[in-house]
mmCIF file of C-alpha atoms and ligand atoms in Angstrom:
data_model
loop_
_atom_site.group_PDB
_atom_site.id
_atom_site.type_symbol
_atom_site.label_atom_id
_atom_site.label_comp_id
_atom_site.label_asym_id
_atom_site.label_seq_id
_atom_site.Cartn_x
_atom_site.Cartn_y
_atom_site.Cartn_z
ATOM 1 C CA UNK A 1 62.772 29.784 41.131
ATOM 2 C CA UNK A 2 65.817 30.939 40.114
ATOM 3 C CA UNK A 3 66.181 33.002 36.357
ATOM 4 C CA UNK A 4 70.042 31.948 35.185
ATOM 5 C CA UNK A 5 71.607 33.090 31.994
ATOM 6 C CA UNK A 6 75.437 31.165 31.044
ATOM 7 C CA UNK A 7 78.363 33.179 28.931
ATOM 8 C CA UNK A 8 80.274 31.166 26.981
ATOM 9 C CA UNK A 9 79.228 28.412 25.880
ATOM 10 C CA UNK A 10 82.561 26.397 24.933
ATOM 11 C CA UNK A 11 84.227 23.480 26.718
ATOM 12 C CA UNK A 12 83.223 24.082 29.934
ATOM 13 C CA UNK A 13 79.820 26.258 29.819
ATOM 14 C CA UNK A 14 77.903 22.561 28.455
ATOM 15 C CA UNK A 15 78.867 20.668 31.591
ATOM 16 C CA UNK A 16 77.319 24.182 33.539
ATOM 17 C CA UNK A 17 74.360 23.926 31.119
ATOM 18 C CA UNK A 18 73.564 20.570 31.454
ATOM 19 C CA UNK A 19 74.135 20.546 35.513
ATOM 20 C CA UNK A 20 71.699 23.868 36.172
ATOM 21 C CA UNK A 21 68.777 22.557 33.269
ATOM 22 C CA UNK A 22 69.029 19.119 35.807
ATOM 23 C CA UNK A 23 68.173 21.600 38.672
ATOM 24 C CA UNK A 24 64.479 21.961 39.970
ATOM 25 C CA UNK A 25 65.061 25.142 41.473
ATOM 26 C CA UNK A 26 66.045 26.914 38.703
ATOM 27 C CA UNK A 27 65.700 27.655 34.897
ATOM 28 C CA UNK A 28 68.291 28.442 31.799
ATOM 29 C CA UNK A 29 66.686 31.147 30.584
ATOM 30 C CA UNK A 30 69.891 32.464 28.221
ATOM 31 C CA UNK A 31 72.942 31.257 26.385
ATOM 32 C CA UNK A 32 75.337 33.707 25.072
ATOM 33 C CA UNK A 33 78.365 32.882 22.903
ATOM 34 C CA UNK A 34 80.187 34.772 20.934
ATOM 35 C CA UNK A 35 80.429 32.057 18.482
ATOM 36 C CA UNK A 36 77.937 31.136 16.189
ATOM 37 C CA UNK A 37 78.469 27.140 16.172
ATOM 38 C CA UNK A 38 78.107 27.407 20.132
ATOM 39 C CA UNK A 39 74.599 29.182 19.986
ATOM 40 C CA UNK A 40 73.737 25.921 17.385
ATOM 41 C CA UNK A 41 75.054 23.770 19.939
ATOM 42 C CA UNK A 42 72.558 25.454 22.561
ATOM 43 C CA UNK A 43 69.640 25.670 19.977
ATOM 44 C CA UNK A 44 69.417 21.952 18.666
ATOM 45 C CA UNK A 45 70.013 20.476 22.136
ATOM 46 C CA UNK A 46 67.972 22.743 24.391
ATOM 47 C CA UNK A 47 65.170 24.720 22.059
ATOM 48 C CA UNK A 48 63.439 26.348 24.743
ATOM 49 C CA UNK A 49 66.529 28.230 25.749
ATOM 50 C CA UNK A 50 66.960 31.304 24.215
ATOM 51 C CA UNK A 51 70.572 31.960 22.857
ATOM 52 C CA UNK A 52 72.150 35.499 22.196
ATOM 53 C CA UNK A 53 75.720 36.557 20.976
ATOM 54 C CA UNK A 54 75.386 39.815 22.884
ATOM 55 C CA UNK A 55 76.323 40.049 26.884
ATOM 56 C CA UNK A 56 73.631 42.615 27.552
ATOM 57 C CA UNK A 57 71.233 40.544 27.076
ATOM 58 C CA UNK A 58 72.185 38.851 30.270
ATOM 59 C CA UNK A 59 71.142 41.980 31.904
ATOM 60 C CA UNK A 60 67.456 41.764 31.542
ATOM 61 C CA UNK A 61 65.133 42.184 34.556
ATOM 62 C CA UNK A 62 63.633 38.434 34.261
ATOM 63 C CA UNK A 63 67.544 37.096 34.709
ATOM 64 C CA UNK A 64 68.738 36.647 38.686
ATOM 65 C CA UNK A 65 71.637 34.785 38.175
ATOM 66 C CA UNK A 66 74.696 35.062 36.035
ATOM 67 C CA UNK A 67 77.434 32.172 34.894
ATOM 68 C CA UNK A 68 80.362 33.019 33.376
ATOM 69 C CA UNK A 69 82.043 30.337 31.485
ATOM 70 C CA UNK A 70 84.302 32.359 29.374
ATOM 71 C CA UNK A 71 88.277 32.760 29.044
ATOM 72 C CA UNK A 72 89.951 33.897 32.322
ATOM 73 C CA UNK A 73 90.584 37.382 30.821
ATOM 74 C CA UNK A 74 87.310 38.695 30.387
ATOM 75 C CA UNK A 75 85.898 36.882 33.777
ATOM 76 C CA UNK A 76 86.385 40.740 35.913
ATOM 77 C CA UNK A 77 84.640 42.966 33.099
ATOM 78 C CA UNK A 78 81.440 40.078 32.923
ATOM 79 C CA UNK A 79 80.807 39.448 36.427
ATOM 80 C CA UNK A 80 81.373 43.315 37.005
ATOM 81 C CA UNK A 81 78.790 44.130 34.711
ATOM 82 C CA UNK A 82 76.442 41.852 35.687
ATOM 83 C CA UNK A 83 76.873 42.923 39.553
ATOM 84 C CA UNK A 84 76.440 45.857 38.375
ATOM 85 C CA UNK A 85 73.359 45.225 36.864
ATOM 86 C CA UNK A 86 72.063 43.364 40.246
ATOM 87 C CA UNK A 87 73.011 39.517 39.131
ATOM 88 C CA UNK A 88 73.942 36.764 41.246
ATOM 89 C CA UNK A 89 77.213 36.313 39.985
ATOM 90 C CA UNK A 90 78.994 32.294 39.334
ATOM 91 C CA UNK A 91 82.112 32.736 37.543
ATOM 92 C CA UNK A 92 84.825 30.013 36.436
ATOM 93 C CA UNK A 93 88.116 30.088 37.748
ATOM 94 C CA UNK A 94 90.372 31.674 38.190
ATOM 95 C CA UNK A 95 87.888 34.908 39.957
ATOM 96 C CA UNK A 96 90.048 37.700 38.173
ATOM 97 C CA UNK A 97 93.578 37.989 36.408
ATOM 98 C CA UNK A 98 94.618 40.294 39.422
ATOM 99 C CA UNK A 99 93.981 41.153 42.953
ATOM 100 C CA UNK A 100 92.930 44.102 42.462
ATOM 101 C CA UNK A 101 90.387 42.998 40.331
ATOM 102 C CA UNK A 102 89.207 40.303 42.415
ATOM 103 C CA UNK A 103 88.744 42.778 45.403
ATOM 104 C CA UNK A 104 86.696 45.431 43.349
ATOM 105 C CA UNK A 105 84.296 42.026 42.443
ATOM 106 C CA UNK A 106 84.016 41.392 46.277
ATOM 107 C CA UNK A 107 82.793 44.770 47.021
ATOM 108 C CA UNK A 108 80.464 45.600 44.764
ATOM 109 C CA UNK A 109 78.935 41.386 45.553
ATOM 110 C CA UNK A 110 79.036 42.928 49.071
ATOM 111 C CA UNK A 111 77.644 46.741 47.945
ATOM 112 C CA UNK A 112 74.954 45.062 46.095
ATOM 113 C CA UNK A 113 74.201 42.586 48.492
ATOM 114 C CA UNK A 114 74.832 39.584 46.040
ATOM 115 C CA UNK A 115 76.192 36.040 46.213
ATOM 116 C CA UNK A 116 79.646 35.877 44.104
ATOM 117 C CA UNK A 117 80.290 32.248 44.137
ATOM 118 C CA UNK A 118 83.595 31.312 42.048
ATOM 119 C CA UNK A 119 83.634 27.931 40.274
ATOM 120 C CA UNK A 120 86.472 25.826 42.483
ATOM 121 C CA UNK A 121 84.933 22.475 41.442
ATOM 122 C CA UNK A 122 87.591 20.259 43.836
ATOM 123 C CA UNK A 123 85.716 21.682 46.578
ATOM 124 C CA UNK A 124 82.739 20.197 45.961
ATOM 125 C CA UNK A 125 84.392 16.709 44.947
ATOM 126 C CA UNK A 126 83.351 14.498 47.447
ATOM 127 C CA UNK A 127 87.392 12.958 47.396
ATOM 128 C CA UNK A 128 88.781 15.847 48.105
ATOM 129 C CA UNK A 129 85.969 16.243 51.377
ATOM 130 C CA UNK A 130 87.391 13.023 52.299
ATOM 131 C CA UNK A 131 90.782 14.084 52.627
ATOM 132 C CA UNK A 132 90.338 17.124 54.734
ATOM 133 C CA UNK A 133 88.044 14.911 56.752
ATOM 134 C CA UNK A 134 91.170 12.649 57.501
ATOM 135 C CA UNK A 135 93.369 15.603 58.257
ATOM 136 C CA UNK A 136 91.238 16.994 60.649
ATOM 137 C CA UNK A 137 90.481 13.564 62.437
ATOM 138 C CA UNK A 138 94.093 13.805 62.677
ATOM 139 C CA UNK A 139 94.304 10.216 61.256
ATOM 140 C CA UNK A 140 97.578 11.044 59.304
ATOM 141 C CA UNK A 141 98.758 13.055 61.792
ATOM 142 C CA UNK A 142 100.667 16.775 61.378
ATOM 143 C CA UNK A 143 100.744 17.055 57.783
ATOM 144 C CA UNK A 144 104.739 17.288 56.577
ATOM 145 C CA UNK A 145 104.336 18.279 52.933
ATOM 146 C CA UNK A 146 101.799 17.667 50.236
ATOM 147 C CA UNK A 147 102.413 17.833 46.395
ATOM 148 C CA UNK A 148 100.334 17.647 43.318
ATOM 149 C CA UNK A 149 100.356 16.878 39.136
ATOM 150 C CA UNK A 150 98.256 17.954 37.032
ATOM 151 C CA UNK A 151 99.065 17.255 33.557
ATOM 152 C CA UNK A 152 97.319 16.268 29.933
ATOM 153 C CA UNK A 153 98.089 16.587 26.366
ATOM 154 C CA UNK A 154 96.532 19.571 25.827
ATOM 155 C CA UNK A 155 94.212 21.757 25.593
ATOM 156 C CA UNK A 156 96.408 24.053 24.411
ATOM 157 C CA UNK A 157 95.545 27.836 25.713
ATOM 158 C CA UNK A 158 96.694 30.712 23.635
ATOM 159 C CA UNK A 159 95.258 33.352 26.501
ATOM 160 C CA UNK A 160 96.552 32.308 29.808
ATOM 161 C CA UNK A 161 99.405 30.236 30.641
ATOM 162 C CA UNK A 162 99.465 26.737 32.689
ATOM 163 C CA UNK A 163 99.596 28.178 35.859
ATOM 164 C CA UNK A 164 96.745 30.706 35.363
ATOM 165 C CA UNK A 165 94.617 28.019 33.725
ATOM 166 C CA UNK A 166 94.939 24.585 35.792
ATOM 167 C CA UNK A 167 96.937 26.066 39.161
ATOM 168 C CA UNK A 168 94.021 26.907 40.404
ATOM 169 C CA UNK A 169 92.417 23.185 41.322
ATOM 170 C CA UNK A 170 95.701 22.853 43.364
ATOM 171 C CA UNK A 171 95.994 26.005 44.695
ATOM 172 C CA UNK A 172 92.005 26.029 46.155
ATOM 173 C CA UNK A 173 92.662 22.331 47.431
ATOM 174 C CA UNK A 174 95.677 22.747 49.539
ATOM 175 C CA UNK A 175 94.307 26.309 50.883
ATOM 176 C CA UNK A 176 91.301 24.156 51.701
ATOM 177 C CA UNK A 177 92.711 21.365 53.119
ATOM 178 C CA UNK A 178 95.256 23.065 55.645
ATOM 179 C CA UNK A 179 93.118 25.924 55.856
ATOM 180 C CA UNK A 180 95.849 28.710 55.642
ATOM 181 C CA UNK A 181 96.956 30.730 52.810
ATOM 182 C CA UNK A 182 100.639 29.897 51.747
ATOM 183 C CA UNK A 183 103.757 32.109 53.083
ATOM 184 C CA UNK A 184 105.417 31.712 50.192
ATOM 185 C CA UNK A 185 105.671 30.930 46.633
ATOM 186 C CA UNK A 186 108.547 30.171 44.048
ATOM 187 C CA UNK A 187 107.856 29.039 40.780
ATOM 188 C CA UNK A 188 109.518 28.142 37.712
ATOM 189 C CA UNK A 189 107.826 27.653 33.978
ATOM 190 C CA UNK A 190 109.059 26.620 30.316
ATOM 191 C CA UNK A 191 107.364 28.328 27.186
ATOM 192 C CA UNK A 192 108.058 25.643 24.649
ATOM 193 C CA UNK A 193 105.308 25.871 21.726
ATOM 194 C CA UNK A 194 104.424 29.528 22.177
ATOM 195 C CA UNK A 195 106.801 32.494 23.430
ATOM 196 C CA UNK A 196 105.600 34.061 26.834
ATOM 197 C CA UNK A 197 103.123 31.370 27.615
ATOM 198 C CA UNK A 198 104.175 28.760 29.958
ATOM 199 C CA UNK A 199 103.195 25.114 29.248
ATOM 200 C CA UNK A 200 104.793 23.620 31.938
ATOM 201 C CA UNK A 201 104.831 25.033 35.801
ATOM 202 C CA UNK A 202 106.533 23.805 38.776
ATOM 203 C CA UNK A 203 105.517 25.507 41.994
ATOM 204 C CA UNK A 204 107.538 24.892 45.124
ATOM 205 C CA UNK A 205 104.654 27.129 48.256
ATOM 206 C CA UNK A 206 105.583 26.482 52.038
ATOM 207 C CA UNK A 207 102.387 26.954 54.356
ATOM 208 C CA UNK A 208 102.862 27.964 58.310
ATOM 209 C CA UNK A 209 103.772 25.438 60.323
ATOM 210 C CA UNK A 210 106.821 24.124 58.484
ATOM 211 C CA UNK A 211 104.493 22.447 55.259
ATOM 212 C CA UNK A 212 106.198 22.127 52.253
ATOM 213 C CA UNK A 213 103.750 22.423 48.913
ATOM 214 C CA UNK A 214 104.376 21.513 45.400
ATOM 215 C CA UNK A 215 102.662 22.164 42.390
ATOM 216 C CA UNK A 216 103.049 20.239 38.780
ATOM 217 C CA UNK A 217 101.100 21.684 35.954
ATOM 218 C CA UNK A 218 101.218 21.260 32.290
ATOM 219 C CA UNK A 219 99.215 20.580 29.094
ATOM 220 C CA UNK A 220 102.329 19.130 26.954
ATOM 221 C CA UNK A 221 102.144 15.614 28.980
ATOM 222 C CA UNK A 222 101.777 12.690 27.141
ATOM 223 C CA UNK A 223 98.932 10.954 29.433
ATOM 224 C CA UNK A 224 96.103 12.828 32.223
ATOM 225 C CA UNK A 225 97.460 12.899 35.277
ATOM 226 C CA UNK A 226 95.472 14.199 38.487
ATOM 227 C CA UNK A 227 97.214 13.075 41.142
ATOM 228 C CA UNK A 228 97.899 14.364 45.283
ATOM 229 C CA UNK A 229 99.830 13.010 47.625
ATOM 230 C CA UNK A 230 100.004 13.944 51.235
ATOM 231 C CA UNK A 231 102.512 12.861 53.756
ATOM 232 C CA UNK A 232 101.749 13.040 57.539
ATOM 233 C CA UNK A 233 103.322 12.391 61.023
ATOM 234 C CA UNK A 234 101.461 9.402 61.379
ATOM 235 C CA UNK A 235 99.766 8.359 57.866
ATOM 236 C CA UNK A 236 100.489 8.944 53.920
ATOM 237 C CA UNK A 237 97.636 9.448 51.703
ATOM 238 C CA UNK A 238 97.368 9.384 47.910
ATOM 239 C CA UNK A 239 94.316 11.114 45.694
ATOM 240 C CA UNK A 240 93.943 10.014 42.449
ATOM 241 C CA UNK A 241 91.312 11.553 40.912
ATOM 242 C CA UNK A 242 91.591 9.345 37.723
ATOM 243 C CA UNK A 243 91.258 5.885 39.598
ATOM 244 C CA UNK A 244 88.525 3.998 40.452
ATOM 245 C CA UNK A 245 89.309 3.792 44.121
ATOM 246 C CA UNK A 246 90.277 7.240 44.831
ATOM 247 C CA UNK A 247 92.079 7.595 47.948
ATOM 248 C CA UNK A 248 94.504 5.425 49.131
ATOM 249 C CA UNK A 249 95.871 5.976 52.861
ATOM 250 C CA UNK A 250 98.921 3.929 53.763
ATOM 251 C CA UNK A 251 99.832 3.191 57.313
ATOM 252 C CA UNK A 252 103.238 4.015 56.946
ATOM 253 C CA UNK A 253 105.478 6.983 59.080
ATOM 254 C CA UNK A 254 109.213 7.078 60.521
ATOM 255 C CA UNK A 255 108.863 7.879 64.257
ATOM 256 C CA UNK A 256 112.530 8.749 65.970
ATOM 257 C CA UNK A 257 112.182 7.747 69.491
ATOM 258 C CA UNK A 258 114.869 8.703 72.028
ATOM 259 C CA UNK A 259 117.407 5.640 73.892
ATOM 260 C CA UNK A 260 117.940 5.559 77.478
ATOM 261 C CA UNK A 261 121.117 5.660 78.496
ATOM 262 C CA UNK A 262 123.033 3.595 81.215
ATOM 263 C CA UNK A 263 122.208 5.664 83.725
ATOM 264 C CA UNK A 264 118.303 5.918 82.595
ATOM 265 C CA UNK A 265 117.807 9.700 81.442
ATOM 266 C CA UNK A 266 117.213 10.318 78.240
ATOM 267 C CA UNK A 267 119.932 11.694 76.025
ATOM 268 C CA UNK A 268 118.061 13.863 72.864
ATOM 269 C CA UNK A 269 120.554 14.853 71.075
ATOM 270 C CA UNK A 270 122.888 12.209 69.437
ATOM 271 C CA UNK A 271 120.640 8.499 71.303
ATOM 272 C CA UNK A 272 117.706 7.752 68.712
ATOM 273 C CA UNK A 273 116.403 5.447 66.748
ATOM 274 C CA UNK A 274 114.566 5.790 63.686
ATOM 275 C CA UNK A 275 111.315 3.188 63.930
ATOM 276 C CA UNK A 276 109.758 2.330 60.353
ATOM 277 C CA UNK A 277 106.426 1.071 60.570
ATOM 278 C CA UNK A 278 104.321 -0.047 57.593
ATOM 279 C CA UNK A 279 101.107 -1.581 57.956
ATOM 280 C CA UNK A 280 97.818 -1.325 56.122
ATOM 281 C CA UNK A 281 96.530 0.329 53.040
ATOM 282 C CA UNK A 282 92.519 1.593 53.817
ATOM 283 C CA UNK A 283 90.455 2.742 50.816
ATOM 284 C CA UNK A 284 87.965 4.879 52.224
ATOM 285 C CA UNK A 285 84.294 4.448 50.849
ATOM 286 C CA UNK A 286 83.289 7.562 48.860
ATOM 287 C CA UNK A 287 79.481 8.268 47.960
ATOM 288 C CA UNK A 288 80.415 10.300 44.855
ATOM 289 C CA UNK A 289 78.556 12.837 43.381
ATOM 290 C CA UNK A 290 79.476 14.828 40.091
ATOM 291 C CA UNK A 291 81.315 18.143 41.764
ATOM 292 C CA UNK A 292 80.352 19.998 39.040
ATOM 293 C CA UNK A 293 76.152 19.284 40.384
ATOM 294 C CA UNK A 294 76.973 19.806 43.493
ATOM 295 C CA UNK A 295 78.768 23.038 43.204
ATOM 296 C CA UNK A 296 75.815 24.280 40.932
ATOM 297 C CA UNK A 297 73.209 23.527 43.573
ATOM 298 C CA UNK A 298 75.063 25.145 46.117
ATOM 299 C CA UNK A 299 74.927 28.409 44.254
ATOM 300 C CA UNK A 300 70.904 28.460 43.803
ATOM 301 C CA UNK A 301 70.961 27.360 47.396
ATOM 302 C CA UNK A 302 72.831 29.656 48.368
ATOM 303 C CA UNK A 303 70.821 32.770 46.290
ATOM 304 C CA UNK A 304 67.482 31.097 47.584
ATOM 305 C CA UNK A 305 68.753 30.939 51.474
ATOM 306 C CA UNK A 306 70.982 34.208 51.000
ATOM 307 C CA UNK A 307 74.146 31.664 52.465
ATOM 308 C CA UNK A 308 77.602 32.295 52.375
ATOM 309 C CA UNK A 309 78.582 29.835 49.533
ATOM 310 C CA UNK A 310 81.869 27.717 50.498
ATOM 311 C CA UNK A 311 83.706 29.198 47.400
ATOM 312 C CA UNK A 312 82.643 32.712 47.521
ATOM 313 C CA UNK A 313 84.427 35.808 46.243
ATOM 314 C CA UNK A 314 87.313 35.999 49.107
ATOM 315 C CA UNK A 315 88.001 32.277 48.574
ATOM 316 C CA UNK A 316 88.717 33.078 44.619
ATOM 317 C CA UNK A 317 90.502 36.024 46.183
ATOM 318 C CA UNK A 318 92.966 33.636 48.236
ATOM 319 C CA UNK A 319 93.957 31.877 45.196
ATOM 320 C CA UNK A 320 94.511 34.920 42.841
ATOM 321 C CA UNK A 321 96.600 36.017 45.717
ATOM 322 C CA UNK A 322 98.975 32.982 44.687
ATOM 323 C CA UNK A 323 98.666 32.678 41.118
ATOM 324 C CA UNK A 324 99.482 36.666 41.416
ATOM 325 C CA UNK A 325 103.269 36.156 43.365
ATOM 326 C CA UNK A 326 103.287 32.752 41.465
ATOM 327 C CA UNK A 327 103.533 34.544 37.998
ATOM 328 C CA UNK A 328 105.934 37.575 40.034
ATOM 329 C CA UNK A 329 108.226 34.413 40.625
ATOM 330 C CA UNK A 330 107.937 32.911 37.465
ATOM 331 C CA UNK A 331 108.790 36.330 35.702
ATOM 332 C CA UNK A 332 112.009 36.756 38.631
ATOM 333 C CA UNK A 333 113.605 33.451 37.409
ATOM 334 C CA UNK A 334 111.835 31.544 40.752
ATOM 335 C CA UNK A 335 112.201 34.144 43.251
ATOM 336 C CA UNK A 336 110.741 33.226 46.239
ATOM 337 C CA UNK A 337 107.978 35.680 47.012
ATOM 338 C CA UNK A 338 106.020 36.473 49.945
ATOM 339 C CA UNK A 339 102.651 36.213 49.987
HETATM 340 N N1 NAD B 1 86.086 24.220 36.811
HETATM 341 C C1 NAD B 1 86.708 23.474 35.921
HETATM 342 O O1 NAD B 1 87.060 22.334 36.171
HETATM 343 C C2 NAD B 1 86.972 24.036 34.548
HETATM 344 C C3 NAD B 1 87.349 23.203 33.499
HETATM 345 C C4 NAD B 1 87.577 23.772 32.246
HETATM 346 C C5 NAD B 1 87.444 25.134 32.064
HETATM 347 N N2 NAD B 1 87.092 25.914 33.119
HETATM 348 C C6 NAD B 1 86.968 27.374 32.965
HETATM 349 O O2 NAD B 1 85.866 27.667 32.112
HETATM 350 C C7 NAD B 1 86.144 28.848 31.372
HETATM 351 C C8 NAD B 1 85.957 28.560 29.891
HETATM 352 O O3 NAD B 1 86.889 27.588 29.509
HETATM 353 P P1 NAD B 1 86.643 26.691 28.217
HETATM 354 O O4 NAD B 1 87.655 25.613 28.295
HETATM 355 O O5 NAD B 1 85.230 26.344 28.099
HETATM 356 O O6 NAD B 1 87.041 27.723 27.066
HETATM 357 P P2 NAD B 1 86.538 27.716 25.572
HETATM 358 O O7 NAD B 1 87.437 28.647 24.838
HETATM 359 O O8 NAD B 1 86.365 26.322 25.072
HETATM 360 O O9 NAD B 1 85.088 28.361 25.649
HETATM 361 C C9 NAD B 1 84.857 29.713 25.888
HETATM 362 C C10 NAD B 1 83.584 30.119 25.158
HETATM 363 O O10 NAD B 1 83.321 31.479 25.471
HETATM 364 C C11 NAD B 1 82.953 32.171 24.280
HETATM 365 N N3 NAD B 1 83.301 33.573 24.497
HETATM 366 C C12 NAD B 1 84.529 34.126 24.592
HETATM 367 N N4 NAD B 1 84.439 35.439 24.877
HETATM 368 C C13 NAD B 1 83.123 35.718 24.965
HETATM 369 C C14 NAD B 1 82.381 36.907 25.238
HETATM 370 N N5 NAD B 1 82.998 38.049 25.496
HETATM 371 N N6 NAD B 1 81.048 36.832 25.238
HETATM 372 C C15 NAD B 1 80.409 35.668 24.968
HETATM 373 N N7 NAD B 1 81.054 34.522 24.701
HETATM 374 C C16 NAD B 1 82.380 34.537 24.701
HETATM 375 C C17 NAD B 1 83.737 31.491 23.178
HETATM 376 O O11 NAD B 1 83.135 31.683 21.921
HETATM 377 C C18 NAD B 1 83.718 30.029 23.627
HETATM 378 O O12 NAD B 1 82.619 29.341 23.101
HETATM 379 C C19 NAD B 1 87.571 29.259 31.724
HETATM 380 O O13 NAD B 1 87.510 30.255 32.681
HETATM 381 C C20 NAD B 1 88.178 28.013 32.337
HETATM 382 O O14 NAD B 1 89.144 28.326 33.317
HETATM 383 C C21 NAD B 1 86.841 25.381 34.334
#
């Protein structure tokens, strides 16, 4: 049985709540917020949790486990005190606001021998499985260029700006599905309600092998958009994490195929043809689970079995890597940076 205490207690940290109290394997012991309505919150709808509004009390010997749901800034001082004080450490996205921060969380998880599992829902969403599936049946064929949107009307951040707060999802799918870390990263952003923090973000990332990447964020949209489309050699695909039916893969690709000449040889560089084909639209069948459960019984799991969780502290590494040159770029007027 697993002892877990959760800090922060806002948005996010009830959908953690709720998701760990559903586990068997483990027990809410502690709720800290800062804020005194949030503690309420925790006190009417769970009474045998105990709730705090101070962080050490995370830190006591019958706690194993430790999930931070608070704002991205304070994510490397709470998960390095509480590896410091021998937790298990879950903490929301992104891992750190820096590189260098991220790194110092790896090696103490390592130093300490500890899981540090980072909370990159999308790669527990069974949709998102599905698509990397297809890629790597090589049903769409080589993957040409993939883009995403994520946009809403609101919430609002005053903290962090759009890319910081929802690039993430994006960033952890596409390094997930083509399994590489970007080369490259320009981005451009807009600051429209408050000065110095972006609302809007347009991320342009090239991957090796010639893939072209491109990120929409924003929280000044007027309707939710979650939405990835992927275009291969051989197959297009389309994720819409807001529909019923969530992936769509169209049958569809432009093949150039070479015309023999008079003489029978094959002339490559000016006799071609371009060949459209469109046929079919498949909806593949997805079991779906909420991500959220899944990802939080993957970190017991992986405490109990002492496993390498699939989001673990170099994977949360990977994407501050981006978001880091992301924000370089956005501050250089869309430089393209190297990663
Ligand atoms: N994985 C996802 O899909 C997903 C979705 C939304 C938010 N998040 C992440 O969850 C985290 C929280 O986001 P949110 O939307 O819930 O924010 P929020 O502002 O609604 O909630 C944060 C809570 O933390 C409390 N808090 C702040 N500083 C604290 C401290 N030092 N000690 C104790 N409590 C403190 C606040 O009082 C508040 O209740 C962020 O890192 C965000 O990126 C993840």
């Amino acid at each position: 049985m697993i002892n877990i205490g959760i800090i922060g207690c806002g948005y996010w940290g009830p959908n953690l709540l709720r998701n760990f109290t559903g586990l068997l394997d483990c027990s809410v012991k502690i709720v800290i917020d800062i804020d005194y309505a949030r503690r309420n919150y925790v006190k009417e709808k769970y009474p045998q949790i105990a709730t705090s509004s101070q962080d050490k009390d995370l830190f006591s010997d019958e706690i194993d486990a430790v999930v931070i749901a608070t704002p991205a800034q304070t994510h490397y001082s709470l998960a390095r005190e509480a590896l410091e004080n021998k937790k298990h450490v879950l903490v929301e996205k992104p891992l750190a606001m820096s590189v260098k921060e991220a790194r110092e969380l790896i090696h103490l998880a390592k130093k300490n021998k500890l899981i540090l599992m980072v909370g990159h829902t999308f790669e527990y969403n069974k949709a998102v499985q599905e698509l990397k599936r297809q890629i790597k049946k090589d049903i769409i064929g080589t993957p040409y260029y993939l883009y995403s949107q994520r946009l809403n009307f609101g919430i609002v951040r005053r903290d962090i700006n759009a890319l910081w707060n929802l690039a993430p999802h994006d960033i952890s799918i596409f390094i997930y599905l083509l399994e590489a870390m970007p080369i490259s990263v320009s981005s451009c952003g807009y600051d429209f309600i408050q000065k110095g923090i972006e609302d809007v973000v347009f991320m342009s990332l090239e991957f090796p092998g010639h893939i072209a990447a491109h990120i929409h964020v924003s929280w000044l949209d007027p309707s939710k958009v979650r939405k990835m489309t992927i275009v291969g050699s051989k197959k297009m695909m389309i994720y819409d994490d807001m529909a019923n039916e969530k992936i769509k893969i169209f049958d569809k690709g432009i093949r150039r195929e070479n015309i023999k000449d008079s003489l029978g040889a094959f002339d490559d560089f000016k006799k071609y043809q371009l060949l459209q084909h469109a046929g079919d639209v498949t909806i593949p069948k997805i079991n779906f689970e909420e991500p959220l459960k899944e990802e939080c019984a993957h970190f017991v799991e992986c405490i109990l079995k002492d496993k390498k969780p699939l989001t673990d502290g170099e994977n949360g590494l990977r994407v501050v890597q981006v978001l880091e040159a992301a924000q370089k770029s956005l501050e250089q007027e869309g430089k393209n940076i190297k990663i």
